[in-house]
Coordinates of C-alpha atoms in Angstrom, one line a residue:
Chain B
M1 CA -16.0 -27.2 18.0
K2 CA -19.5 -27.2 17.2
K3 CA -20.8 -24.3 15.0
S4 CA -23.2 -23.2 17.5
T5 CA -20.6 -22.7 20.3
K6 CA -18.0 -21.5 17.8
N7 CA -21.0 -18.6 17.2
L8 CA -21.6 -18.1 20.7
I9 CA -17.3 -17.7 21.2
N10 CA -17.3 -14.9 18.4
I11 CA -20.2 -12.8 19.7
A12 CA -19.0 -12.9 23.1
L13 CA -15.6 -11.9 21.6
L14 CA -17.1 -9.0 19.6
A15 CA -19.0 -8.1 22.5
L16 CA -15.9 -7.7 24.7
M17 CA -14.3 -5.7 21.8
F18 CA -16.7 -3.2 22.1
V19 CA -16.9 -3.1 26.5
V20 CA -12.9 -2.6 26.0
L21 CA -13.3 0.0 23.2
Y22 CA -16.1 1.8 26.0
L23 CA -13.7 1.7 28.8
L24 CA -10.8 2.9 26.7
E25 CA -12.9 5.8 25.5
Q26 CA -13.8 6.8 29.1
Q27 CA -10.1 6.3 30.2
F28 CA -8.2 8.3 27.5
G29 CA -11.2 10.7 26.4
R30 CA -12.4 11.0 22.9
R31 CA -9.8 13.4 21.1
S32 CA -7.1 11.1 22.6
M33 CA -4.4 9.9 20.2
L34 CA -5.5 6.1 21.0
I35 CA -9.0 6.8 20.3
T36 CA -8.4 8.8 16.9
V37 CA -5.7 5.9 15.5
L38 CA -8.7 3.5 16.4
K39 CA -11.5 5.4 14.4
K40 CA -9.2 6.1 11.5
G41 CA -7.7 2.4 11.6
A42 CA -11.3 0.6 11.6
I43 CA -12.2 2.7 8.5
Y44 CA -8.9 1.7 6.9
A45 CA -9.7 -1.7 7.8
L46 CA -13.1 -1.7 6.2
I47 CA -11.7 -0.2 2.9
A48 CA -8.5 -2.4 2.8
V49 CA -10.7 -5.6 3.4
S50 CA -12.9 -4.4 0.3
M51 CA -9.9 -3.9 -2.0
N52 CA -8.6 -7.2 -0.5
L53 CA -12.0 -9.0 -1.7
L54 CA -11.1 -7.9 -5.2
N55 CA -7.0 -8.0 -5.4
G56 CA -6.4 -10.7 -3.2
F57 CA -9.4 -13.1 -3.5
T58 CA -10.7 -12.6 -7.0
G59 CA -7.2 -11.8 -8.5
L60 CA -8.5 -8.7 -10.1
F61 CA -5.7 -5.8 -9.7
S62 CA -7.8 -2.9 -9.8
L63 CA -6.7 0.3 -8.5
G64 CA -9.8 2.2 -8.6
Q65 CA -10.5 2.2 -4.8
A66 CA -10.0 6.0 -4.3
G67 CA -12.4 6.5 -6.9
F68 CA -15.2 4.6 -5.1
M69 CA -14.1 5.9 -1.7
L70 CA -14.6 9.5 -3.2
V71 CA -18.2 8.7 -4.7
G72 CA -19.2 7.3 -1.4
A73 CA -17.6 10.4 0.5
Y74 CA -19.2 12.9 -1.7
T75 CA -22.5 11.2 -1.7
Y76 CA -23.0 11.0 2.3
A77 CA -21.6 14.5 2.4
V78 CA -23.9 16.1 -0.3
L79 CA -27.1 14.0 1.3
T80 CA -26.7 14.8 4.9
I81 CA -25.4 18.6 5.1
P82 CA -28.2 20.0 7.1
M83 CA -30.9 22.4 5.3
A84 CA -30.1 25.2 7.4
K85 CA -26.4 25.3 6.6
R86 CA -26.4 24.6 2.9
A87 CA -26.5 28.4 2.1
A88 CA -23.1 28.4 3.8
V89 CA -21.4 25.7 2.4
Y90 CA -22.8 26.4 -1.3
Q91 CA -22.2 30.0 -0.9
Y92 CA -20.8 30.2 -4.6
Y93 CA -23.6 28.1 -6.0
D94 CA -26.7 30.2 -4.2
G95 CA -27.0 27.0 -1.8
G96 CA -27.1 24.4 -4.0
I97 CA -30.1 22.6 -5.8
I98 CA -30.6 19.7 -3.5
G99 CA -33.5 20.9 -1.1
F100 CA -33.6 17.9 1.1
T101 CA -31.6 15.9 3.9
V102 CA -31.5 12.5 4.8
P103 CA -30.5 10.7 8.2
A104 CA -26.8 9.9 8.7
I105 CA -27.7 6.2 8.0
V106 CA -29.5 6.6 5.3
G107 CA -26.6 9.0 3.7
I108 CA -24.1 6.0 4.5
L109 CA -26.5 3.6 2.7
A110 CA -26.7 5.9 -0.2
A111 CA -22.8 6.2 -0.5
G112 CA -22.6 2.4 -0.8
A113 CA -25.1 2.2 -3.3
L114 CA -24.1 4.8 -5.9
A115 CA -20.5 3.7 -5.5
A116 CA -21.7 0.0 -6.2
L117 CA -23.9 1.4 -9.4
I118 CA -21.1 3.7 -10.6
A119 CA -18.8 0.5 -10.4
A120 CA -21.6 -1.8 -12.4
L121 CA -21.5 0.8 -15.2
I122 CA -17.7 0.8 -15.1
G123 CA -17.2 -2.7 -14.6
L124 CA -19.1 -3.6 -18.1
P125 CA -16.3 -2.4 -20.3
V126 CA -13.3 -2.5 -17.8
L127 CA -13.7 -6.2 -16.3
R128 CA -13.0 -7.9 -20.0
L129 CA -9.1 -6.5 -19.4
K130 CA -6.3 -8.6 -17.8
S131 CA -4.2 -7.8 -14.8
D132 CA -2.0 -4.7 -15.7
Y133 CA -4.5 -3.0 -18.4
L134 CA -7.5 -3.2 -15.8
A135 CA -5.2 -2.0 -13.1
I136 CA -4.6 1.4 -15.5
A137 CA -8.1 1.4 -16.7
T138 CA -9.6 1.6 -13.1
L139 CA -6.8 4.0 -12.0
G140 CA -7.9 6.0 -15.1
F141 CA -11.5 5.6 -13.8
A142 CA -10.7 7.0 -10.6
E143 CA -9.3 10.0 -12.4
I144 CA -12.3 10.3 -14.5
I145 CA -14.5 10.6 -11.2
R146 CA -12.3 12.8 -9.5
A147 CA -12.5 15.5 -12.5
I148 CA -16.2 15.2 -12.9
I149 CA -16.8 15.5 -9.2
Q150 CA -14.7 18.7 -9.3
W151 CA -16.7 20.2 -12.7
D152 CA -17.7 23.5 -12.0
T153 CA -20.9 22.5 -13.6
L154 CA -21.8 20.2 -11.1
G155 CA -21.4 22.9 -8.6
P156 CA -24.6 23.1 -7.4
I157 CA -24.9 19.3 -6.6
T158 CA -20.7 18.8 -5.7
N159 CA -19.7 22.3 -4.7
G160 CA -17.1 22.0 -7.4
S161 CA -13.8 22.2 -6.0
N162 CA -14.7 23.8 -2.7
L163 CA -14.9 22.1 0.6
L164 CA -18.0 20.1 1.8
K165 CA -18.5 20.7 5.7
T166 CA -20.9 20.6 8.9
Y167 CA -22.5 17.3 7.5
P168 CA -23.1 15.1 10.3
T169 CA -20.0 13.2 12.0
F170 CA -19.5 10.7 15.0
K171 CA -17.5 11.6 18.3
S172 CA -17.4 8.5 20.0
V173 CA -15.4 5.3 18.7
I174 CA -18.3 3.2 18.6
P175 CA -20.4 3.8 15.9
V176 CA -17.2 3.4 13.6
F177 CA -16.6 0.1 14.9
A178 CA -20.0 -0.9 14.6
A179 CA -20.1 0.0 11.1
A180 CA -16.5 -1.6 10.3
T181 CA -17.8 -4.5 12.1
I182 CA -21.0 -5.3 10.4
C183 CA -19.5 -4.9 6.9
I184 CA -16.3 -6.8 7.2
G185 CA -18.6 -9.7 8.9
I186 CA -20.9 -9.4 5.7
I187 CA -17.8 -9.8 3.6
V188 CA -16.3 -12.7 5.7
L189 CA -19.6 -14.8 5.0
L190 CA -19.8 -13.7 1.4
I191 CA -16.1 -15.3 1.0
N192 CA -16.9 -18.5 3.0
S193 CA -20.0 -19.0 0.7
T194 CA -20.1 -20.5 -2.9
Y195 CA -19.5 -17.0 -4.5
G196 CA -16.4 -16.9 -2.2
R197 CA -15.0 -20.0 -3.3
A198 CA -15.9 -19.1 -7.3
F199 CA -13.9 -15.8 -6.6
K200 CA -10.9 -17.9 -5.0
A201 CA -11.2 -20.2 -8.5
I202 CA -11.1 -17.4 -10.9
R203 CA -8.1 -15.9 -8.7
D204 CA -6.2 -19.3 -8.9
D205 CA -6.6 -20.0 -12.6
E206 CA -9.5 -18.5 -14.7
I207 CA -9.5 -20.8 -17.6
A208 CA -10.0 -23.8 -15.3
A209 CA -12.6 -22.0 -13.3
E210 CA -14.5 -21.3 -16.5
A211 CA -14.3 -25.1 -17.7
M212 CA -15.8 -25.9 -14.1
G213 CA -19.0 -23.9 -15.1
I214 CA -17.7 -20.6 -13.2
N215 CA -19.3 -17.7 -15.3
L216 CA -16.1 -15.5 -15.2
F217 CA -18.0 -12.5 -16.1
H218 CA -20.6 -12.4 -13.8
H219 CA -18.4 -13.1 -10.6
K220 CA -16.0 -10.8 -11.9
Q221 CA -18.6 -8.2 -11.9
M222 CA -20.2 -9.2 -8.5
A223 CA -16.6 -8.8 -6.9
F224 CA -16.5 -5.6 -8.3
V225 CA -19.8 -4.2 -7.4
I226 CA -19.5 -5.5 -3.9
S227 CA -16.0 -4.3 -3.4
S228 CA -17.2 -1.0 -4.8
F229 CA -20.3 -0.8 -2.5
F230 CA -18.1 -1.4 1.0
A231 CA -15.7 1.1 -0.7
G232 CA -18.2 3.7 -0.9
I233 CA -19.3 3.1 3.0
G234 CA -15.7 3.3 3.7
G235 CA -15.5 6.5 2.0
A236 CA -18.5 7.7 3.7
L237 CA -17.0 7.1 7.0
L238 CA -13.6 8.8 6.2
A239 CA -15.8 12.0 5.4
M240 CA -17.2 11.6 8.8
Y241 CA -13.9 10.9 10.3
Q242 CA -12.5 13.8 8.9
G243 CA -15.1 16.6 9.2
S244 CA -14.6 18.3 5.8
L245 CA -14.3 16.9 2.7
Q246 CA -12.4 18.0 -0.7
A247 CA -12.2 15.7 -4.0
N248 CA -8.2 16.8 -4.3
A249 CA -7.6 14.2 -1.5
F250 CA -8.4 11.2 -2.9
K251 CA -5.7 10.8 -5.6
S252 CA -4.0 7.7 -7.1
S253 CA -2.0 7.8 -4.0
M254 CA -4.7 7.1 -1.4
T255 CA -5.5 3.8 -3.4
Y256 CA -1.5 3.2 -3.3
E257 CA -1.7 3.2 0.6
I258 CA -4.5 0.8 0.6
L259 CA -3.0 -1.5 -1.5
L260 CA 0.2 -1.6 0.7
I261 CA -1.9 -2.0 3.6
V262 CA -3.4 -5.2 1.9
V263 CA 0.1 -6.5 0.7
I264 CA 1.5 -6.0 4.4
G265 CA -1.5 -8.0 6.0
G266 CA -1.3 -10.8 3.1
M267 CA -3.0 -10.7 -0.1
G268 CA -6.0 -13.1 0.7
S269 CA -6.4 -12.5 4.4
I270 CA -9.2 -10.7 6.0
S271 CA -7.7 -10.4 9.3
G272 CA -4.3 -9.7 7.6
S273 CA -5.7 -6.8 6.3
V274 CA -7.6 -5.4 9.3
L275 CA -4.1 -6.0 11.7
A276 CA -2.3 -4.2 9.0
S277 CA -4.7 -1.1 9.0
F278 CA -4.4 -0.6 12.6
L279 CA -0.5 -1.2 12.4
F280 CA -0.3 1.1 9.4
I281 CA -2.4 4.2 10.9
A282 CA -1.0 3.4 14.7
A283 CA 2.6 3.7 12.9
S284 CA 1.9 6.4 10.4
E285 CA 0.0 8.9 12.8
W286 CA 1.5 7.8 16.4
W287 CA 4.3 5.6 16.7
L288 CA 6.6 6.9 14.3
R289 CA 5.9 10.8 15.2
F290 CA 9.0 11.1 17.3
L291 CA 10.9 11.2 13.9
D292 CA 9.5 14.2 12.9
T293 CA 10.6 16.0 15.7
E294 CA 14.2 17.7 16.3
M295 CA 15.6 16.0 19.2
A296 CA 18.6 17.2 21.1
L297 CA 20.5 14.6 23.6
F298 CA 23.0 15.1 26.5
G299 CA 21.5 18.4 27.7
G300 CA 21.3 19.4 24.3
T301 CA 24.8 19.6 22.8
F302 CA 24.1 16.5 20.4
K303 CA 21.2 17.1 17.8
V304 CA 19.9 13.8 16.4
P305 CA 20.7 14.0 12.6
L306 CA 18.0 13.7 10.1
L307 CA 15.5 14.0 12.6
R308 CA 12.5 16.8 10.8
S309 CA 9.5 17.1 9.5
G310 CA 8.7 14.2 6.5
F311 CA 11.4 11.7 8.2
R312 CA 8.9 9.9 9.7
M313 CA 7.2 8.7 6.2
V314 CA 10.6 8.0 4.7
V315 CA 11.5 5.4 7.5
F316 CA 7.9 4.1 7.1
S317 CA 8.1 3.6 3.2
I318 CA 11.5 1.8 3.8
V319 CA 9.7 -0.6 6.4
I320 CA 7.2 -1.2 3.8
M321 CA 9.7 -1.6 0.8
V322 CA 11.2 -4.3 3.1
I323 CA 8.1 -5.9 3.2
V324 CA 7.4 -5.8 0.1
L325 CA 10.7 -7.1 -0.9
F326 CA 11.8 -10.1 1.5
F327 CA 8.2 -10.7 3.3
R328 CA 6.0 -11.2 0.4
R329 CA 3.2 -13.1 2.0
G330 CA 2.7 -10.3 4.8
I331 CA 1.7 -10.7 8.0
M332 CA -1.1 -13.3 7.4
G333 CA 0.2 -14.8 4.2
E334 CA -3.6 -16.5 3.1
N335 CA -4.5 -17.6 6.4
E336 CA -7.1 -16.3 9.0
L337 CA -6.8 -15.3 12.6
W338 CA -9.5 -17.8 13.7
D339 CA -7.9 -20.7 11.5
L340 CA -4.6 -20.4 13.4
V341 CA -6.3 -20.2 16.8
E342 CA -8.4 -23.3 15.8
K343 CA -5.4 -25.2 14.8
R344 CA -3.7 -24.3 17.9
T345 CA -6.6 -25.5 20.1
K346 CA -6.9 -28.6 18.1
K347 CA -3.0 -29.5 18.5
A348 CA -3.2 -28.8 22.3
K349 CA -6.4 -30.9 22.6
G350 CA -4.8 -33.8 20.6
G351 CA -1.6 -33.6 23.0
A352 CA -3.8 -33.9 26.0
K353 CA -5.6 -37.0 24.8
R354 CA -2.2 -39.0 24.2
Chain H
M1 CA -9.5 30.9 -35.6
F2 CA -6.1 29.6 -36.5
D3 CA -4.4 32.1 -34.5
K4 CA -6.4 31.5 -31.5
I5 CA -5.5 27.6 -31.9
L6 CA -2.1 28.3 -32.5
P7 CA -0.7 28.6 -29.1
Y8 CA -2.1 25.6 -27.9
L9 CA -1.2 23.5 -30.8
L10 CA 2.3 24.6 -30.1
S11 CA 2.4 23.7 -26.5
G12 CA 0.4 20.6 -27.4
I13 CA 3.3 19.4 -29.5
S14 CA 5.7 20.4 -26.9
V15 CA 4.2 18.8 -24.1
G16 CA 3.8 15.8 -26.2
G17 CA 7.6 15.4 -27.1
Q18 CA 7.7 15.6 -23.2
Y19 CA 5.4 12.7 -22.9
A20 CA 7.1 11.0 -25.4
L21 CA 10.4 11.1 -23.6
I22 CA 9.0 9.7 -20.6
A23 CA 6.5 7.0 -22.8
V24 CA 9.6 5.3 -24.1
G25 CA 10.8 4.4 -20.7
Y26 CA 7.6 3.1 -19.9
T27 CA 7.1 1.1 -23.1
M28 CA 10.5 -0.3 -23.2
V29 CA 10.6 -1.5 -19.5
Y30 CA 7.4 -2.9 -20.0
G31 CA 8.5 -4.8 -23.4
I32 CA 11.4 -6.3 -21.4
L33 CA 9.6 -6.9 -18.0
R34 CA 6.0 -7.0 -18.7
L35 CA 6.2 -4.2 -15.9
I36 CA 4.4 -1.0 -15.6
N37 CA 7.2 0.8 -13.8
F38 CA 4.7 3.2 -11.7
A39 CA 8.3 4.6 -10.2
H40 CA 9.1 6.3 -13.6
G41 CA 7.1 9.4 -13.0
D42 CA 8.6 9.8 -9.7
I43 CA 12.2 9.6 -11.5
F44 CA 11.2 12.0 -13.8
T45 CA 10.5 14.2 -10.7
A46 CA 13.6 13.3 -8.8
A47 CA 15.6 15.0 -12.0
G48 CA 13.9 18.1 -11.5
F49 CA 15.0 18.3 -8.2
F50 CA 18.6 17.4 -8.8
M51 CA 18.3 20.4 -11.4
V52 CA 17.1 22.4 -8.9
Y53 CA 19.9 21.8 -6.1
L54 CA 22.7 21.2 -8.5
C55 CA 22.0 24.7 -10.0
T56 CA 22.8 26.4 -6.4
A57 CA 26.0 25.5 -6.8
L58 CA 27.1 25.0 -10.0
P59 CA 26.4 26.8 -13.6
V60 CA 24.1 25.3 -15.7
Q61 CA 26.2 24.0 -18.6
I62 CA 27.9 21.6 -15.9
S63 CA 24.5 20.7 -13.9
I64 CA 22.4 19.6 -17.0
P65 CA 25.0 16.5 -17.6
L66 CA 25.3 15.7 -13.8
V67 CA 21.3 15.8 -13.2
I68 CA 21.5 12.9 -16.3
I69 CA 24.1 11.1 -14.7
L70 CA 22.2 11.1 -11.2
T71 CA 19.0 10.0 -12.8
V72 CA 20.4 7.4 -14.7
L73 CA 22.3 5.9 -11.2
L74 CA 18.7 6.5 -9.6
G75 CA 16.9 4.5 -12.3
F76 CA 19.7 1.7 -12.2
T77 CA 19.5 1.6 -8.1
V78 CA 16.0 1.4 -8.2
E79 CA 15.8 -1.7 -10.7
R80 CA 18.9 -3.7 -9.0
I81 CA 17.0 -3.0 -5.2
A82 CA 13.5 -3.1 -6.3
Y83 CA 13.0 -5.4 -9.2
K84 CA 16.2 -7.4 -9.5
P85 CA 15.0 -9.6 -6.5
L86 CA 11.9 -10.3 -7.8
R87 CA 12.7 -11.9 -10.8
S88 CA 11.0 -15.1 -10.6
A89 CA 8.0 -13.8 -8.6
P90 CA 4.5 -13.1 -9.9
R91 CA 4.1 -10.0 -12.2
M92 CA 1.8 -8.6 -9.6
S93 CA 4.4 -8.8 -6.8
V94 CA 6.8 -6.5 -9.2
M95 CA 4.2 -4.1 -9.7
I96 CA 3.6 -4.0 -6.2
S97 CA 7.0 -3.4 -5.9
A98 CA 7.2 -0.1 -8.6
I99 CA 4.1 1.3 -6.4
G100 CA 6.2 1.0 -3.1
V101 CA 9.3 2.5 -4.9
S102 CA 7.1 5.4 -6.2
Y103 CA 5.9 5.9 -2.5
L104 CA 9.3 5.8 -1.0
L105 CA 10.3 8.3 -3.6
Q106 CA 7.5 10.6 -3.3
N107 CA 8.3 10.8 0.7
L108 CA 11.7 11.1 0.0
M109 CA 11.5 13.8 -1.8
W110 CA 8.9 15.7 0.5
Y111 CA 11.4 15.0 3.0
V112 CA 14.6 16.7 1.4
T113 CA 12.1 19.7 0.2
G114 CA 10.2 20.1 3.2
G115 CA 7.2 19.8 1.0
L116 CA 7.3 23.3 -0.4
A117 CA 7.5 23.8 -4.5
K118 CA 11.0 24.8 -5.6
Q119 CA 11.8 27.2 -8.7
Y120 CA 13.0 25.5 -11.5
P121 CA 16.4 27.6 -12.5
T122 CA 16.2 29.3 -15.6
I123 CA 18.3 27.6 -18.4
P124 CA 19.6 30.5 -20.6
W125 CA 18.7 30.5 -24.3
I126 CA 16.1 27.4 -24.1
S127 CA 14.0 29.8 -21.6
N128 CA 14.1 32.9 -24.0
S129 CA 10.7 34.0 -25.6
I130 CA 10.0 33.7 -29.3
T131 CA 7.1 34.8 -31.4
I132 CA 6.0 32.7 -34.3
G133 CA 2.9 34.4 -36.3
T134 CA 0.7 35.6 -33.6
A135 CA 1.7 33.2 -30.7
T136 CA 4.5 34.0 -28.3
T137 CA 6.3 31.0 -26.8
K138 CA 9.3 29.9 -25.3
V139 CA 12.6 28.5 -27.5
V140 CA 12.4 25.2 -25.5
T141 CA 8.6 24.7 -27.2
L142 CA 10.4 24.6 -30.3
I143 CA 13.4 22.6 -29.4
T144 CA 11.4 19.7 -28.0
P145 CA 9.7 17.9 -30.5
L146 CA 13.0 18.4 -32.5
L147 CA 15.2 16.8 -29.6
T148 CA 12.6 14.2 -29.0
I149 CA 12.6 12.9 -32.5
L150 CA 16.3 12.7 -32.8
L151 CA 16.7 11.0 -29.4
V152 CA 14.1 8.7 -30.6
I153 CA 16.0 8.1 -33.8
A154 CA 19.0 7.4 -32.2
L155 CA 17.5 4.8 -30.0
V156 CA 15.8 3.1 -32.4
T157 CA 19.0 2.8 -34.3
I158 CA 20.8 1.4 -31.2
I159 CA 17.9 -1.1 -30.9
Q160 CA 18.3 -2.3 -34.6
K161 CA 21.8 -2.0 -34.8
T162 CA 24.0 -2.9 -32.3
K163 CA 24.4 -5.9 -30.4
I164 CA 23.0 -4.8 -27.0
G165 CA 19.7 -3.4 -28.7
M166 CA 19.9 -7.0 -30.5
A167 CA 19.5 -8.5 -27.2
M168 CA 17.0 -6.5 -26.2
R169 CA 14.9 -7.4 -28.7
A170 CA 15.7 -10.8 -28.2
V171 CA 14.9 -10.7 -24.5
S172 CA 11.3 -8.9 -24.9
K173 CA 10.6 -11.6 -27.6
D174 CA 11.3 -14.3 -25.2
F175 CA 12.7 -13.9 -21.9
E176 CA 13.9 -17.4 -21.1
T177 CA 15.1 -18.5 -24.5
A178 CA 17.2 -15.6 -24.4
Q179 CA 18.7 -16.5 -21.1
L180 CA 19.2 -20.0 -22.2
M181 CA 21.1 -18.5 -25.4
G182 CA 23.3 -17.0 -23.4
I183 CA 22.2 -13.1 -23.1
K184 CA 23.0 -11.7 -19.8
I185 CA 19.4 -11.1 -18.9
D186 CA 20.4 -8.6 -15.8
S187 CA 22.7 -6.1 -18.0
V188 CA 20.0 -5.8 -20.8
I189 CA 17.4 -4.8 -18.1
S190 CA 20.1 -2.5 -16.3
T191 CA 20.5 -1.2 -19.9
T192 CA 16.7 -0.7 -20.6
F193 CA 16.4 1.3 -17.1
I194 CA 19.7 3.3 -17.8
I195 CA 18.2 4.2 -21.4
G196 CA 14.4 5.0 -20.0
S197 CA 16.0 7.1 -16.8
L198 CA 18.3 8.8 -19.2
L199 CA 15.5 10.2 -21.7
A200 CA 13.6 11.0 -18.7
A201 CA 16.1 13.3 -17.3
V202 CA 16.1 14.9 -21.0
G203 CA 12.4 15.2 -20.7
S204 CA 12.5 16.8 -16.9
V205 CA 14.8 19.5 -18.2
L206 CA 12.2 20.1 -21.2
Y207 CA 9.2 20.2 -19.0
F208 CA 10.4 21.7 -16.2
S209 CA 11.9 24.5 -18.1
N210 CA 8.4 25.1 -19.4
Y211 CA 6.5 24.8 -15.8
T212 CA 8.9 26.1 -14.0
S213 CA 7.9 24.8 -10.2
V214 CA 8.9 21.3 -9.0
T215 CA 7.0 19.4 -6.2
P216 CA 7.5 15.8 -4.8
T217 CA 4.0 14.9 -6.8
V218 CA 4.3 16.9 -9.9
G219 CA 5.5 13.8 -12.0
A220 CA 2.6 11.6 -11.3
M221 CA 0.3 13.2 -13.6
P222 CA 2.6 13.2 -16.8
G223 CA 3.9 9.6 -15.6
L224 CA 0.4 8.4 -15.7
K225 CA -0.2 10.4 -19.1
A226 CA 3.0 8.9 -20.8
F227 CA 2.0 5.5 -19.7
V228 CA -1.4 6.0 -21.3
A229 CA 0.5 7.1 -24.4
A230 CA 2.7 4.0 -24.6
V231 CA -0.7 1.9 -24.5
F232 CA -2.1 3.9 -27.0
G233 CA 0.7 3.3 -29.5
G234 CA 1.1 -0.3 -28.3
I235 CA 3.0 -0.9 -25.4
G236 CA 6.6 -2.2 -26.4
S237 CA 6.5 -0.2 -29.7
I238 CA 8.6 2.7 -29.3
P239 CA 7.5 4.6 -32.1
G240 CA 4.2 3.6 -31.3
A241 CA 4.8 5.5 -27.7
V242 CA 6.3 8.5 -29.5
I243 CA 3.2 8.9 -31.9
G244 CA 0.7 8.3 -29.0
A245 CA 2.3 10.8 -27.1
F246 CA 2.0 13.7 -29.5
I247 CA -1.6 12.7 -30.0
I248 CA -2.3 12.9 -26.4
G249 CA -0.2 16.3 -25.9
I250 CA -1.8 17.6 -28.8
C251 CA -5.4 16.9 -27.8
E252 CA -4.9 17.9 -24.3
N253 CA -4.6 21.1 -25.5
I254 CA -6.9 21.6 -27.9
I255 CA -9.3 20.6 -24.8
K256 CA -7.8 23.4 -23.0
A257 CA -8.3 25.6 -25.8
L258 CA -12.0 25.0 -26.1
G259 CA -12.5 25.7 -22.5
Y260 CA -12.7 22.3 -20.7
T261 CA -9.6 22.4 -18.9
T262 CA -11.1 20.2 -15.9
F263 CA -11.2 17.2 -18.4
S264 CA -8.0 17.6 -19.9
D265 CA -6.5 15.1 -17.9
A266 CA -9.9 12.8 -17.7
F267 CA -9.8 12.9 -21.3
T268 CA -6.5 11.1 -21.6
F269 CA -8.1 8.4 -19.3
A270 CA -11.0 8.0 -21.8
L271 CA -8.8 7.5 -24.3
L272 CA -6.9 4.7 -22.8
I273 CA -10.1 2.4 -21.7
V274 CA -11.4 3.2 -25.5
I275 CA -8.1 2.0 -26.8
L276 CA -8.0 -0.8 -24.3
L277 CA -11.5 -2.3 -25.2
F278 CA -11.4 -1.8 -29.1
K279 CA -7.7 -2.3 -29.8
P280 CA -6.3 -3.7 -26.4
T281 CA -2.9 -4.1 -28.4
G282 CA -2.6 -0.5 -29.6
L283 CA -1.7 0.9 -32.8
F284 CA 1.3 -0.9 -33.0
G285 CA 1.5 -3.7 -30.6
E286 CA 2.0 -7.4 -31.1
K287 CA -0.7 -9.9 -30.8
T288 CA -0.3 -12.2 -27.7
S289 CA -2.7 -14.8 -26.7
E290 CA -2.9 -16.8 -23.7
K291 CA -1.8 -19.9 -23.0
V292 CA -3.1 -22.3 -20.6

């Protein structure tokens, strides 16, 4: 297939996706479960892909994602709360000290930029560490970020440990998908570039990569900063989705969840991460809901055992453990959806010629 | 001045002892499997819940040994189900499996308890109040460091003097050679997990006698801090982990005394990063070099 036709097909598919989304939204309404799952799924897809860039493609086992999401979410919220509402939100800090408001899009970009800046600073010391030490150090930094944001002295900016709210949010599913698609698209382009190949070389063998003339630190730093940039944007989108924001929610368990999504999708597969995000969110928020409510069969004489609040997450985590233990490659392994499709069509064509 | 610091110092030593008991579990598992056992903190929490539920039916004297047995069983099962199948897999996969187990245990505990904090039973005598100088504290604060040191001495003796201890040392030095020499790797690893869980169970009894309420995620923080202590002392080294834990426990409480409670958790991680940068092998760790 020629490159230009391939691009055309991709654009057509994306356009089709947005048309379908629009129709779904018209059909089911903005508050329906389907649309909610799609919104949250798209945000998690972006965050999972950003983590996959680091863990799956560069081989840096970082567990700091929740920290960078937190930076992004707070940057966005702090910058975009309307002036008129600041007094109410910052009621314990005399209305806060920030005397301006920026439009939402600027807020989102600022969220990514600040997360990237902090990643650049953290990366300087941390990226010299190896595998599990790196994991623990990034986890530690995420906790430090959370402590700093909740610090009372910074209250006039971050509102301490109180809720941030009334910042602009989105109502339709379209803008979320647009933002996530653009960001994931940029990451895909990056991975297919020379830099992407250098990242993979570092993942497969650091020493060999260095011998081939790849500057290890430079490339690791780059992957770390870019991943954090998109995690920051993901954090800002998550803040918009939630409607209110508190630092306490961004604990290490959030990073673990995203890591598990990446593993389910396949470390080193963008489309795997995207698929897994939607599956993960749909399963945990929607499809398994019935496990949380008591059910009576045969006219109420037989109560199904075990079903009560919390059972959903137990079943869910058992499924995850089965995947982690027995299907270690995840849904996609290191393949991409589009590569598989291409192979399939090539095979079909080859068969037709004969 | 000293009068003001004393209560914090006491609770620092006590918390340090509790961290030490968890840290030993981390450091032993890491020494042998090169695995950060993320589920260790949750096993510690589970021990807390075992106590809560057992004490509703049984007297404390019977509950405590039962708690220890159940926790050991849990640790053993986790190793057999979640880590053993991955023996030949890359290290990253085992770590992910550990994170998965932690997620599972937390969700399971949430389900069983309904997400509510449970009141830890009062254990007679060790929950009593006692006055030292000007500070009032619980008996448990004084017992903890003593018990910790006794247990650690016993453990070090086991590792130095017994056959299984020798096998452990051999496995942690060189996994594959030890296997070739006829050491049953699986039983050595199981023993490691059993000892780790046993100490975590004792640590949990001491810890929750002090803090009294158990929630499904309460173990995550002490777990991480104990891990930092293990790294600080030099991962793989038991005395190192204990000393690291006491230092972290004391520093943390002094920071609280100075009025920076928000940063008491952050301090631990800052310490971790500093130690990783300047002395990655920790206080007593062995040097390793990477081979091509």
